[in-house]
Coordinates of C-alpha atoms and ligand atoms in Angstrom, one line a residue:
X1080 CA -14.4 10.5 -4.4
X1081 CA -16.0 9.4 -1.3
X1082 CA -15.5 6.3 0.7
X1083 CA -18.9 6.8 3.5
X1084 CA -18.3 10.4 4.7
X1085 CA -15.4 10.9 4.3
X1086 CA -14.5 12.9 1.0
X1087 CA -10.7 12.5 -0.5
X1088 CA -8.2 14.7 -1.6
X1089 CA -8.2 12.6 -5.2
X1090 CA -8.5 9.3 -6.2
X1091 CA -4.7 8.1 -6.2
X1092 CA -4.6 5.4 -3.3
X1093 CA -1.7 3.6 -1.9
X1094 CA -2.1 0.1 -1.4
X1095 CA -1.6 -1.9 1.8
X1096 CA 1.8 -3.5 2.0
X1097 CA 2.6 -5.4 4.8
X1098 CA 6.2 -4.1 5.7
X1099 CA 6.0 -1.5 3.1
X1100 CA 3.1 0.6 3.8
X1101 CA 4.1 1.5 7.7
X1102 CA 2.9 4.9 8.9
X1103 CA 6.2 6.9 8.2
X1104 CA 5.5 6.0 4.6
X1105 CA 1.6 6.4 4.4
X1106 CA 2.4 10.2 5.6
X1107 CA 5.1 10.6 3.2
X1108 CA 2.8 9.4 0.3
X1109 CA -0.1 11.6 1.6
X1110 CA 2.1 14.5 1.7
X1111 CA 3.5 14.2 -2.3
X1112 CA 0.1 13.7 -3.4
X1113 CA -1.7 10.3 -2.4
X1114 CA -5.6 10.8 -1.8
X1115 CA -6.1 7.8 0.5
X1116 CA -3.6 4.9 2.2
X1117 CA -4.3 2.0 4.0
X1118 CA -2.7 0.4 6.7
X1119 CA -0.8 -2.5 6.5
X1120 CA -2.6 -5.5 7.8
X1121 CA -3.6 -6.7 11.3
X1122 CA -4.3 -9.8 12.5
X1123 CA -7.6 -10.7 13.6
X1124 CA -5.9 -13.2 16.1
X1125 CA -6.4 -12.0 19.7
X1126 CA -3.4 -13.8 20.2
X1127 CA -1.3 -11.5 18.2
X1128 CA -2.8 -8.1 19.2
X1129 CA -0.7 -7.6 22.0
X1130 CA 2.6 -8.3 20.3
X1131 CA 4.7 -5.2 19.3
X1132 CA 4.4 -5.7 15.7
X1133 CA 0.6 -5.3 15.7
X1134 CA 1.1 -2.0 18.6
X1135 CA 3.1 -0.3 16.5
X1136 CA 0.9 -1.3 13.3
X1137 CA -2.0 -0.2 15.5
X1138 CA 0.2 3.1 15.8
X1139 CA -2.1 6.4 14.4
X1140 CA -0.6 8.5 16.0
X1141 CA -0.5 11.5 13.7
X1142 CA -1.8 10.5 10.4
X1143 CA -3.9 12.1 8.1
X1144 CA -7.4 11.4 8.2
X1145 CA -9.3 9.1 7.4
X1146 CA -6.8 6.2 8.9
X1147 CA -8.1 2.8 7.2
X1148 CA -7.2 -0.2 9.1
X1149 CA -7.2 -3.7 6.9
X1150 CA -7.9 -6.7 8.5
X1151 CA -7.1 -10.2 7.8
X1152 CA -8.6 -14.0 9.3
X1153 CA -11.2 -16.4 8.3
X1154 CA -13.1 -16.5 11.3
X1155 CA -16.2 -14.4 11.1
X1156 CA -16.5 -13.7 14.8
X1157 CA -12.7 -12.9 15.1
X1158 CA -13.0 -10.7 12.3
X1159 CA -15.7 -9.1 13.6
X1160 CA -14.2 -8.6 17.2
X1161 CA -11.1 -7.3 15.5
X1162 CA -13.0 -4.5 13.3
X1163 CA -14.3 -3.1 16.4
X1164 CA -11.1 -3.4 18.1
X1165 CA -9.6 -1.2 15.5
X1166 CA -12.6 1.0 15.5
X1167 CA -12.2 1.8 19.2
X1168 CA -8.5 2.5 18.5
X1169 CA -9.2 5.0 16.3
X1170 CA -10.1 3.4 12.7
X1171 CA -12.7 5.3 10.5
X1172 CA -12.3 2.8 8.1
X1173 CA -12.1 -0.5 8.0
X1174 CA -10.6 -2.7 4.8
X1175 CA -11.1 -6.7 4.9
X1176 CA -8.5 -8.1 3.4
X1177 CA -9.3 -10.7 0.3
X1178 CA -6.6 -9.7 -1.8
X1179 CA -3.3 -11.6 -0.4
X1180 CA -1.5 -14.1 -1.1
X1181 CA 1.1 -14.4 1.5
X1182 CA 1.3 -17.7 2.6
X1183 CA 1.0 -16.7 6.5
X1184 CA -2.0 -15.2 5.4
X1185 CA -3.3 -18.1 3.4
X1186 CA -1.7 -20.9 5.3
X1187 CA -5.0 -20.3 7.3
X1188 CA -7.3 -19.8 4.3
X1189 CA -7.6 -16.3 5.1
X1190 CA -6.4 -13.0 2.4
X1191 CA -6.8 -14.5 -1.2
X1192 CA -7.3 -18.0 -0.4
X1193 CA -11.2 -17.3 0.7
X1194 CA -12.3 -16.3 -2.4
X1195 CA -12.8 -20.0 -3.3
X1196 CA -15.5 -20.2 -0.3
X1197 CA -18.3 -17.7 -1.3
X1198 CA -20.5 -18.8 1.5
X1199 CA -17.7 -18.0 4.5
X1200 CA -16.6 -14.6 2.4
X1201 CA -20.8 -13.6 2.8
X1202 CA -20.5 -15.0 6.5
X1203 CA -16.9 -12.3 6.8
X1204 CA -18.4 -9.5 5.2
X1205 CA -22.0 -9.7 7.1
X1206 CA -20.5 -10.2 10.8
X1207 CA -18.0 -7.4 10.0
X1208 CA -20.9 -4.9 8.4
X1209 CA -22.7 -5.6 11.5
X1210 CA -20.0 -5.3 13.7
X1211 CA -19.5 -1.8 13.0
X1212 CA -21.1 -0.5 10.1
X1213 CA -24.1 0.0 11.7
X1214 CA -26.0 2.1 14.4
X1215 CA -24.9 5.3 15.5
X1216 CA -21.2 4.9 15.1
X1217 CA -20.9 3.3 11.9
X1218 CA -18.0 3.3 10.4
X1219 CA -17.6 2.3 6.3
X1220 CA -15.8 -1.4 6.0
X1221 CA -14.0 -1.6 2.6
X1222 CA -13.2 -5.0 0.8
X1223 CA -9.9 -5.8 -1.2
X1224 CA -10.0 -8.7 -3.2
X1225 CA -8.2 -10.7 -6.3
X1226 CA -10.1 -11.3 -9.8
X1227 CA -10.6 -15.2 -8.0
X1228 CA -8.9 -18.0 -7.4
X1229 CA -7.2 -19.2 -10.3
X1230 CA -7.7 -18.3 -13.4
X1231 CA -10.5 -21.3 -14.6
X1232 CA -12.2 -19.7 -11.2
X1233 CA -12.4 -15.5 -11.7
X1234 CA -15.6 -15.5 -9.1
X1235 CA -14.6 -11.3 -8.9
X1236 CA -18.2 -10.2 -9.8
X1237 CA -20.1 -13.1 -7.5
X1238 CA -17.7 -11.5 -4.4
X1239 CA -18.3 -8.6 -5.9
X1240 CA -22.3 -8.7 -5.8
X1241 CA -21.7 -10.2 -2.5
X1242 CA -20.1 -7.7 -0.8
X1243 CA -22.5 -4.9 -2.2
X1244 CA -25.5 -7.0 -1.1
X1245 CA -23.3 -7.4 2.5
X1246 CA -22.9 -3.2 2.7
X1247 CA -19.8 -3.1 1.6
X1248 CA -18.9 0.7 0.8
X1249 CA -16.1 0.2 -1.3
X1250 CA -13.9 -2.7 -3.4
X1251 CA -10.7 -3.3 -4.7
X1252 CA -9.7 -5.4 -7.1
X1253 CA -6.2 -6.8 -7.8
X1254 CA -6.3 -7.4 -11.5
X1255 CA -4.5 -11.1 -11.3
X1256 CA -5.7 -14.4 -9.5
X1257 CA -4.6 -15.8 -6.7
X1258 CA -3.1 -18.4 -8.2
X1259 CA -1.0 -15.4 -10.2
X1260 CA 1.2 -14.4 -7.2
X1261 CA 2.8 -11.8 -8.9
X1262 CA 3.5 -13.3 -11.7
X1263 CA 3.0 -12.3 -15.8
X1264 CA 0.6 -8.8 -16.2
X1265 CA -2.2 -7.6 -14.1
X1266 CA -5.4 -7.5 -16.7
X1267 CA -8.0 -4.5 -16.5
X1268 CA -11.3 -6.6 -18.6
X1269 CA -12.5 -8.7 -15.0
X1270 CA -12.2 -5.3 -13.1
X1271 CA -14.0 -3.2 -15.7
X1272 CA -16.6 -5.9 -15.3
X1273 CA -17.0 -6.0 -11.8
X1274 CA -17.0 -2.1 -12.0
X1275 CA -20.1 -2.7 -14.9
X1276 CA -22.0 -5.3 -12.4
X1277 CA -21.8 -3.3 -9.2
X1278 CA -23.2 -0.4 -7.9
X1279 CA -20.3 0.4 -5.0
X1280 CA -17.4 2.4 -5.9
X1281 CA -14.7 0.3 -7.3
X1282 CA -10.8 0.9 -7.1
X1283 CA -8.6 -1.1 -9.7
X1284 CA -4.8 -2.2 -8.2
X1285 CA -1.9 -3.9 -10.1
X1286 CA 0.9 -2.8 -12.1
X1287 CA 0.2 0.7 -12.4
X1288 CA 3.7 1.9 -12.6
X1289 CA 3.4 6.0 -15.0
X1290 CA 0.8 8.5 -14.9
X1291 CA -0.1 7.0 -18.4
X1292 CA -1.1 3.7 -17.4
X1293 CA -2.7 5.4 -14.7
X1294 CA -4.9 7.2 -16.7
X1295 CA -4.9 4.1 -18.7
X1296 CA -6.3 1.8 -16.5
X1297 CA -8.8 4.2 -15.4
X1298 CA -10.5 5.0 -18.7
X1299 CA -10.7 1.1 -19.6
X1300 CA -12.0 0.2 -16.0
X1301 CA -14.2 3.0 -15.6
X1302 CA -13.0 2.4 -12.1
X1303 CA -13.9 5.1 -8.9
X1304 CA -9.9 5.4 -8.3
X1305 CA -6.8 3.7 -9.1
X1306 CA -4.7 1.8 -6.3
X1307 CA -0.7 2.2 -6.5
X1308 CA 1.9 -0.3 -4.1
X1309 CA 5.1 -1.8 -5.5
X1310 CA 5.8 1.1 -8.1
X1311 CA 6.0 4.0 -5.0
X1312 CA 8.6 1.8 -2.9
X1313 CA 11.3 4.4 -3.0
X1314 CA 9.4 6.3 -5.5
X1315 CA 6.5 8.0 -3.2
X1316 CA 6.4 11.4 -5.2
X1317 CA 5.0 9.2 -8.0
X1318 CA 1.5 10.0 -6.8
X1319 CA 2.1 13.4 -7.3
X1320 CA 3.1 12.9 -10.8
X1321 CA 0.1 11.2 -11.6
X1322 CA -2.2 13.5 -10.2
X1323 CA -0.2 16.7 -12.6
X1324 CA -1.1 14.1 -15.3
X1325 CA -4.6 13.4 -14.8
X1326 CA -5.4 17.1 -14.3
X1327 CA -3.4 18.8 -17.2
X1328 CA -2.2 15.9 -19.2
X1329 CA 1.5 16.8 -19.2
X1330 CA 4.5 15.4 -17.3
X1331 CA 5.8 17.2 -14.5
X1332 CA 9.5 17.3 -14.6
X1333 CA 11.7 14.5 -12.5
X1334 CA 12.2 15.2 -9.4
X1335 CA 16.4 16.8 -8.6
X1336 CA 18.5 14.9 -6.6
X1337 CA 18.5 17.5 -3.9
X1338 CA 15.0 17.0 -3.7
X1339 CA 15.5 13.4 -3.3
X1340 CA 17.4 13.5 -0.8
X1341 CA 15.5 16.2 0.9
X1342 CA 12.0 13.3 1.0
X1343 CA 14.6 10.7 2.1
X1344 CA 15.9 12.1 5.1
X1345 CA 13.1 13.4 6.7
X1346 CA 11.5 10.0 5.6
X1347 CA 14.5 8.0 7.1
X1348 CA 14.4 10.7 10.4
X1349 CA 10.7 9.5 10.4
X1350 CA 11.5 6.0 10.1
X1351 CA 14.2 5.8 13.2
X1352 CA 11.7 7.3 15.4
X1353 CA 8.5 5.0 14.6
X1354 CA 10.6 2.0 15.0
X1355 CA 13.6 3.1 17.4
X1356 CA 17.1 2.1 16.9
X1357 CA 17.5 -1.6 16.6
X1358 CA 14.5 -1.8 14.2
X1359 CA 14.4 1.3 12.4
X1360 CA 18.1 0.9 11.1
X1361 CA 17.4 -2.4 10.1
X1362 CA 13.8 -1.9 8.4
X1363 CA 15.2 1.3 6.5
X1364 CA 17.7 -1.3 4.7
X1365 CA 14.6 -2.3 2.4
X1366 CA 13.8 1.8 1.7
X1367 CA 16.9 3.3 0.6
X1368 CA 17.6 0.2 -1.5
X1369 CA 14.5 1.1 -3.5
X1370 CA 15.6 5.1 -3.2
X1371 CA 18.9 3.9 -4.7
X1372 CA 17.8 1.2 -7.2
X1373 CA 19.1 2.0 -10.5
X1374 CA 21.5 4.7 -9.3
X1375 CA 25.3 4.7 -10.7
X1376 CA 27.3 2.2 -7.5
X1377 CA 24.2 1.6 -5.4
X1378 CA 25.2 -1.8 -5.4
X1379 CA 28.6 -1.5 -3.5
X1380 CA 26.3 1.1 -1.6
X1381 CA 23.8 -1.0 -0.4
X1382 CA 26.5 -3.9 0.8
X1383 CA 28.6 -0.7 2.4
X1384 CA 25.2 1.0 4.3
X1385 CA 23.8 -3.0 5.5
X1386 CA 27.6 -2.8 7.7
X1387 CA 26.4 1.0 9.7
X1388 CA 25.8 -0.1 13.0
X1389 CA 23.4 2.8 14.2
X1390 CA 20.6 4.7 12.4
X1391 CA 23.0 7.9 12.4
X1392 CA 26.0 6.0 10.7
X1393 CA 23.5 4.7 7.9
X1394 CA 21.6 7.9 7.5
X1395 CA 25.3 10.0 7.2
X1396 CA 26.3 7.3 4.2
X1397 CA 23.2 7.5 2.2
X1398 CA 23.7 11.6 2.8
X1399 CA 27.5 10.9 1.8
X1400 CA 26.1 8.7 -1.5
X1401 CA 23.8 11.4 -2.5
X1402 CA 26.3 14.1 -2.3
X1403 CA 28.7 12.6 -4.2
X1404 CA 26.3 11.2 -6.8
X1405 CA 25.5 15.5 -7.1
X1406 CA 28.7 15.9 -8.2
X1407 CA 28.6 14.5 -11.1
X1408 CA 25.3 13.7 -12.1
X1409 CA 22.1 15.6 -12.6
X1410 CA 18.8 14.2 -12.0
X1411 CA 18.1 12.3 -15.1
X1412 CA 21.1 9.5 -14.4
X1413 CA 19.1 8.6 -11.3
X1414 CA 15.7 8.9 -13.1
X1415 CA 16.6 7.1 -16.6
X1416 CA 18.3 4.4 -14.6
X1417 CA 15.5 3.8 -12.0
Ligands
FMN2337 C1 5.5 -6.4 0.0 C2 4.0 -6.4 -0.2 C3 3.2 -6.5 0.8 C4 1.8 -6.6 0.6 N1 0.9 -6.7 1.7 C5 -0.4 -6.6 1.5 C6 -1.3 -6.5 2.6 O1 -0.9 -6.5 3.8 N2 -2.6 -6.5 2.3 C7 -3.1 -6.5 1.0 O2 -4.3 -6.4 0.9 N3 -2.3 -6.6 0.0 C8 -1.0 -6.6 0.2 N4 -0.1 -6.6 -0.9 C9 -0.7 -6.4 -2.3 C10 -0.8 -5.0 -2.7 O3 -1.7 -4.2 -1.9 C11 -1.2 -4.8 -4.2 O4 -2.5 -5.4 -4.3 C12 -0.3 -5.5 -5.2 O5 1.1 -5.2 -4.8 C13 -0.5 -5.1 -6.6 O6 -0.4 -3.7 -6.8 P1 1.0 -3.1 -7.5 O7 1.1 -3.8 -8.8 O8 0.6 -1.6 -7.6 O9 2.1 -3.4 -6.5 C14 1.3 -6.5 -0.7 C15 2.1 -6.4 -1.8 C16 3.5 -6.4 -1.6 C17 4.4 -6.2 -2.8

């Protein structure tokens, strides 16, 4: 799989989530077996570059190659501006982001919301593609999008032709609507069409949660790779067990709790540094609750590690959690509960 030069390690992707998908957690997904992650998104504001929020998400510092960068705006000139901003800092991808429906995103029509104007999402794509996908120093720009905007409106193959024709290297598609939220079941048929109508690789995202539905979802899409986000929140070795699956068709065992542990603390040690005290203890809430979800107590756990005033407090409880979930429990009570 290759998105412009650059070839990947596979074709198990981690989606962009904004507060999720921070570069701690990209790394830590790369390392158990992720082929490809993109960065959380960045304004195309000028306003907003400055701020610390959009530094640190600006952050590379470190990561695996290739670092993928997703935009988000409505303006094609800010857009445009921001792509080669990015570049400059050190993007070798660039991802526009269609695919969100977060209302700060769409309050100003931007993310999911511009599917419903065809002629502004050709206006995006073309001022970004010339921005910085071409010349001498072009750079691939990506486009992740929803099946439309509601469901009486699926325009995912019209976008989809658009982009191509725009020189869009590569597209995801979220298999609901914008309209969907996240609500009821992400559906495969609209992606496996756009795949059919399109010449450009094509990724397919939503509710792929086990290395069967992986494999799933790429045999009835025919898709170029498969695009994972909510299902690795506290569960980032799950790429790894979808790649075992897609190569030899069996299961690898669960992960042990030691092990567990092991990911979370260097993943929590990560964490703390990126952010620093004040933000990294209070940002790492979000992770171990997904790392503990399901586990026996992790409910008077999570109330207990939200009172640890300093990153070392919180990180000795979740150790002090683990260890005594070891003694008396093997890996499956975690597992069957999560
Ligand atoms: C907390 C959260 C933040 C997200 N932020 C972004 C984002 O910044 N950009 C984007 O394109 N999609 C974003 N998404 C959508 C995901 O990339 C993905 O399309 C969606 O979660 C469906 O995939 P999944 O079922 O595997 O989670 C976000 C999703 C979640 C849950």
């Amino acid at each position: 799989m290759k998105i412009g030069q650059h070839l990947l390690a596979n074709r198990l992707f981690v989606a962009p989530m904004a507060g999720v998908t921070d570069r701690p957690f990209r790394q830590l997904c790369k390392k158990l077996g992720a082929g490809y992650a993109v960065s959380e998104m960045i304004a195309s504001n000028a306003l907003l570059w400055k701020s610390e929020k959009t530094q640190r998400r600006a952050n590379h510092e470190g990561e695996f190659n290739p670092i993928a960068v997703q935009i988000a705006g409505a303006d094609p000139q800010m857009m445009a501006a921001a792509a080669q901003l990015n570049r400059d800092n050190g993007a070798q991808i660039i991802d526009i982001n269609m695919g969100c429906p977060a209302k700060k995103v769409c309050n100003v029509a931007a993310g999911s919301a511009l599917l419903r104007d065809e002629p502004l999402v050709q206006q995006i794509l073309e001022a970004v593609v010339q921005a910085v996908g071409v010349g001498p120093d072009a750079i691939p720009v990506t486009l992740k999008i929803r099946t439309g905007w509601d469901r009486e409106n699926k325009n995912a193959i019209a976008v989809a032709q658009l982009a191509e024709k725009a020189g869009i290297s590569m597209l995801t598609v979220h298999g609901r609507t914008r309209a969907d939220l996240y609500h009821g079941e992400a559906e495969y048929e609209t992606i496996t069409a756009v795949k059919n109508s399109v010449a450009i690789p094509v990724v397919a995202n939503g509710d792929i949660t086990t290395p069967e539905k992986a494999a799933l979802v790429l045999q009835v899409t025919g898709a170029d790779a498969i695009m994972i986000g909510r299902a690795a929140q506290g569960r980032p070795w799950i790429f790894r067990e979808i790649d075992y699956f897609l190569k030899t068709g069996d299961k690898l065992p669960t992960p042990q709790i030691n092990e567990i542990q092991e990911i979370m603390n260097s993943h929590l040690i990560d964490h703390y540094e990126f952010y620093g005290e004040y933000v990294g203890l209070r940002t790492a809430r979000k992770h171990i609750g997904w790392y503990c979800k399901g586990l026996r107590d992790s409910h008077a756990f999570r109330q207990r590690m939200n009172t640890a005033d300093d990153c070392k407090a919180q990180l000795q409880m979740v150790n002090d959690f683990f260890t005594e979930m070891k003694s008396h429990s093997d890996r499956l009570l975690f597992l069957e509960a999560a």
